Short mmCIF file of C-alpha atoms in Angstrom, two decimals:
data_model
loop_
_atom_site.label_atom_id
_atom_site.label_comp_id
_atom_site.label_asym_id
_atom_site.label_seq_id
_atom_site.Cartn_x
_atom_site.Cartn_y
_atom_site.Cartn_z
CA MET A 199 -15.82 -15.51 -8.60
CA THR A 200 -12.77 -13.86 -7.06
CA GLU A 201 -11.05 -15.78 -4.27
CA VAL A 202 -9.04 -13.89 -1.67
CA ARG A 203 -6.41 -15.74 0.35
CA VAL A 204 -3.32 -15.12 2.44
CA LEU A 205 0.09 -16.13 1.13
CA THR A 206 3.22 -16.38 3.23
CA GLY A 207 6.60 -18.07 2.88
CA ALA A 208 7.19 -19.95 -0.39
CA ALA A 209 3.72 -19.13 -1.78
CA LEU A 210 4.39 -15.41 -1.23
CA ASP A 211 7.77 -15.73 -2.90
CA ALA A 212 6.28 -17.44 -5.96
CA ALA A 213 3.67 -14.70 -6.46
CA LEU A 214 5.96 -11.66 -6.31
CA ASP A 215 6.57 -11.34 -10.05
CA ASP A 216 2.80 -11.20 -10.57
CA VAL A 217 2.57 -8.58 -7.81
CA ALA A 218 5.22 -6.56 -9.65
CA ARG A 219 3.20 -6.63 -12.85
CA LEU A 220 0.06 -5.60 -10.97
CA ARG A 221 1.88 -2.68 -9.34
CA ILE A 222 3.12 -1.44 -12.73
CA THR A 223 -0.39 -1.68 -14.22
CA VAL A 224 -2.48 -0.24 -11.37
CA PHE A 225 -0.06 2.44 -10.14
CA ARG A 226 0.22 3.84 -13.67
CA ASP A 227 -3.18 5.43 -13.10
CA PHE A 228 -3.81 8.61 -11.10
CA PRO A 229 -2.84 9.44 -8.39
CA TYR A 230 0.45 7.46 -8.53
CA LEU A 231 1.16 7.91 -12.26
CA TYR A 232 4.04 5.49 -11.76
CA ASP A 233 6.10 4.65 -14.83
CA GLY A 234 7.49 1.40 -13.46
CA ASP A 235 9.69 -1.36 -14.78
CA LEU A 236 10.02 -5.00 -13.78
CA ASP A 237 13.68 -4.84 -12.76
CA TYR A 238 13.00 -2.08 -10.21
CA GLU A 239 9.91 -3.91 -8.97
CA ARG A 240 11.87 -7.10 -8.36
CA ARG A 241 14.44 -5.20 -6.30
CA TYR A 242 11.71 -3.41 -4.32
CA LEU A 243 9.74 -6.58 -3.60
CA GLU A 244 12.86 -8.41 -2.42
CA SER A 245 12.17 -6.98 1.04
CA TYR A 246 9.13 -9.22 1.31
CA ARG A 247 11.27 -12.29 0.72
CA GLN A 248 13.58 -11.19 3.53
CA SER A 249 10.88 -10.32 6.09
CA GLU A 250 9.73 -13.20 8.27
CA GLY A 251 6.58 -11.27 9.22
CA ALA A 252 5.59 -10.33 5.68
CA VAL A 253 2.17 -11.15 4.32
CA LEU A 254 0.67 -11.09 0.85
CA VAL A 255 -3.09 -11.14 0.43
CA GLY A 256 -3.90 -12.23 -3.10
CA ALA A 257 -7.12 -11.95 -5.08
CA PHE A 258 -7.39 -14.70 -7.67
CA GLU A 259 -9.66 -15.35 -10.60
CA GLY A 260 -8.80 -18.96 -11.30
CA THR A 261 -5.02 -19.04 -11.25
CA GLN A 262 -4.62 -15.38 -12.27
CA LEU A 263 -3.62 -12.87 -9.61
CA VAL A 264 -5.93 -9.88 -10.18
CA GLY A 265 -5.22 -8.05 -6.95
CA ALA A 266 -2.69 -7.97 -4.14
CA ALA A 267 -2.08 -6.28 -0.83
CA THR A 268 1.14 -6.59 1.12
CA GLY A 269 2.43 -5.79 4.57
CA THR A 270 5.46 -6.18 6.79
CA PRO A 271 6.53 -5.33 10.33
CA MET A 272 7.36 -1.64 10.30
CA GLU A 273 10.96 -2.09 11.44
CA ASP A 274 11.67 -3.84 8.12
CA HIS A 275 11.26 -0.38 6.59
CA ALA A 276 13.17 1.40 9.32
CA SER A 277 15.53 3.19 6.94
CA ASP A 278 12.59 4.94 5.25
CA PHE A 279 10.11 5.42 8.07
CA ALA A 280 11.91 5.51 11.42
CA ALA A 281 12.32 9.28 11.63
CA PRO A 282 8.68 10.27 10.93
CA PHE A 283 7.33 7.87 13.55
CA ALA A 284 9.97 8.65 16.13
CA ALA A 285 8.69 12.23 16.01
CA ILE A 286 5.30 11.13 17.42
CA GLY A 287 6.71 8.70 19.97
CA LEU A 288 5.57 5.40 18.47
CA ALA A 289 7.94 2.44 18.48
CA LEU A 290 8.34 0.82 15.07
CA SER A 291 8.07 -2.57 16.81
CA ASP A 292 4.43 -1.78 17.65
CA ILE A 293 3.45 -0.91 14.07
CA PHE A 294 2.51 -3.01 11.08
CA TYR A 295 2.96 -1.40 7.70
CA CYS A 296 0.29 -2.09 5.10
CA ALA A 297 2.12 -1.42 1.86
CA GLU A 298 0.64 -1.58 -1.62
CA SER A 299 -2.95 -2.49 -2.31
CA VAL A 300 -3.58 -2.98 -6.02
CA LEU A 301 -6.61 -4.40 -7.77
CA LEU A 302 -7.42 -4.57 -11.46
CA ARG A 303 -10.39 -2.42 -12.44
CA SER A 304 -12.35 -5.50 -13.56
CA ALA A 305 -12.20 -6.97 -10.03
CA ARG A 306 -13.37 -3.88 -8.13
CA GLY A 307 -16.75 -3.43 -6.47
CA GLN A 308 -16.74 -6.80 -4.70
CA GLY A 309 -15.56 -5.69 -1.26
CA ILE A 310 -12.03 -6.96 -1.91
CA GLY A 311 -10.49 -3.74 -0.62
CA HIS A 312 -12.03 -4.42 2.78
CA ARG A 313 -10.81 -8.04 2.70
CA PHE A 314 -7.31 -6.80 1.95
CA PHE A 315 -7.38 -4.69 5.12
CA ASP A 316 -9.21 -7.32 7.22
CA LEU A 317 -6.63 -10.00 6.53
CA ARG A 318 -3.57 -7.77 6.87
CA GLU A 319 -4.84 -6.34 10.15
CA ALA A 320 -5.54 -9.87 11.43
CA HIS A 321 -1.97 -10.80 10.49
CA ALA A 322 -0.69 -7.69 12.29
CA ARG A 323 -2.57 -8.63 15.46
CA SER A 324 -1.16 -12.17 15.25
CA LEU A 325 2.31 -10.57 15.39
CA GLY A 326 1.31 -8.55 18.47
CA ARG A 327 1.18 -5.22 16.64
CA LYS A 328 -0.79 -2.37 18.23
CA TRP A 329 -1.00 -0.07 15.23
CA SER A 330 -1.57 -0.43 11.52
CA THR A 331 -0.41 2.18 9.05
CA PHE A 332 -0.09 2.92 5.35
CA CYS A 333 0.91 5.92 3.30
CA ALA A 334 -0.68 7.48 0.25
CA VAL A 335 0.68 9.90 -2.31
CA GLU A 336 -0.52 13.49 -2.24
CA ARG A 337 -1.45 15.23 -5.48
CA PRO A 338 -2.78 18.76 -5.96
CA LEU A 339 -6.48 19.09 -6.73
CA ASP A 340 -5.64 20.83 -10.00
CA HIS A 341 -3.13 18.21 -11.20
CA PRO A 342 -3.37 18.13 -15.02
CA LEU A 343 -3.68 14.32 -15.12
CA ARG A 344 -6.41 14.09 -12.47
CA PRO A 345 -9.39 12.38 -14.18
CA PRO A 346 -12.72 14.23 -13.89
CA HIS A 347 -14.34 11.16 -12.29
CA TYR A 348 -11.53 10.56 -9.77
CA ALA A 349 -12.77 9.99 -6.21
CA PRO A 350 -10.17 9.99 -3.38
CA LEU A 351 -10.17 6.96 -1.09
CA ASP A 352 -10.19 9.04 2.11
CA PRO A 353 -13.81 8.08 3.02
CA PHE A 354 -12.99 4.38 2.60
CA TRP A 355 -9.88 4.65 4.79
CA LYS A 356 -11.74 6.61 7.48
CA LYS A 357 -14.46 3.95 7.49
CA ARG A 358 -11.69 1.43 8.17
CA GLY A 359 -10.69 3.41 11.26
CA TYR A 360 -7.64 5.16 9.80
CA ALA A 361 -6.83 8.84 10.19
CA PRO A 362 -4.02 10.93 8.70
CA VAL A 363 -1.19 11.66 11.14
CA GLU A 364 -0.25 15.33 11.02
CA GLY A 365 3.38 15.88 10.15
CA VAL A 366 4.15 12.19 9.51
CA ALA A 367 5.04 11.63 5.89
CA ALA A 368 7.51 9.80 3.71
CA ARG A 369 9.23 11.00 0.57
CA PHE A 370 10.03 8.79 -2.39
CA ASN A 371 11.27 9.39 -5.89
CA TRP A 372 9.80 7.72 -8.92
CA LYS A 373 9.26 8.61 -12.55
CA ASP A 374 5.78 9.86 -13.36
CA VAL A 375 4.27 8.84 -16.69
CA ASP A 376 4.39 12.45 -17.93
CA GLN A 377 7.90 13.28 -16.71
CA PRO A 378 11.29 12.63 -18.32
CA GLU A 379 12.98 11.62 -15.06
CA GLU A 380 12.28 10.76 -11.42
CA THR A 381 10.78 13.43 -9.18
CA ASP A 382 10.14 13.71 -5.43
CA HIS A 383 6.74 12.73 -3.98
CA ARG A 384 5.25 13.26 -0.53
CA LEU A 385 3.22 10.39 0.93
CA GLN A 386 0.95 11.02 3.92
CA PHE A 387 0.79 8.36 6.65
CA TRP A 388 -2.55 7.14 7.99
CA LEU A 389 -2.76 5.23 11.27
CA ARG A 390 -5.23 2.96 13.07
CA ASP A 391 -5.31 1.67 16.64
CA LEU A 392 -5.80 -2.08 16.18
CA SER A 393 -7.27 -2.49 19.66
CA GLN A 394 -10.30 -0.43 18.67
CA PRO A 395 -13.14 -1.22 16.24
CA PRO A 396 -13.00 0.89 13.07
CA GLU A 397 -15.68 3.37 14.19
CA ALA A 398 -13.77 4.09 17.43
CA ALA A 399 -10.21 3.98 16.13
CA SER A 400 -10.14 7.15 14.05
#
């Protein structure tokens, strides 16, 4: 039985190395194809230690972390995201950023993806946030590493009340598993009005 629970403060801090290992494992698959390393992950996840409003939702089988979803107030990522959201007139202080959501294949199919969003959105509302957002990498339909069975998560996100925001995107560099060095990637932002139920928000 997989247990899902919210971690903040010291419990969040203690789990971050396990989150790093999950990110490296899960994001290695399509569409991220991320060739990660633990040193980079530790630097990246440091922002969660420094954010008072950060949340980690962990999925546990016994004591093993098999899935994780994170989030922070959007202004904690201002250097990366301020410009795209300023263009559509939303204040960063009204937005909660749902960052990574990673789950081992063996733990999927139990509704944990919905729990990850439920608990992060509840945390966002507790902070007075009006909007919830995340971003997802874009890959061409004919990408050579796209598995034949791959199914995009767009229907799941739309069911959650999220919709892509035209013209609002982030760009990040990372090394793909089939590339010799880091390359540029476009990530599309999706947004949800937290005052509306999922069926009315998108």
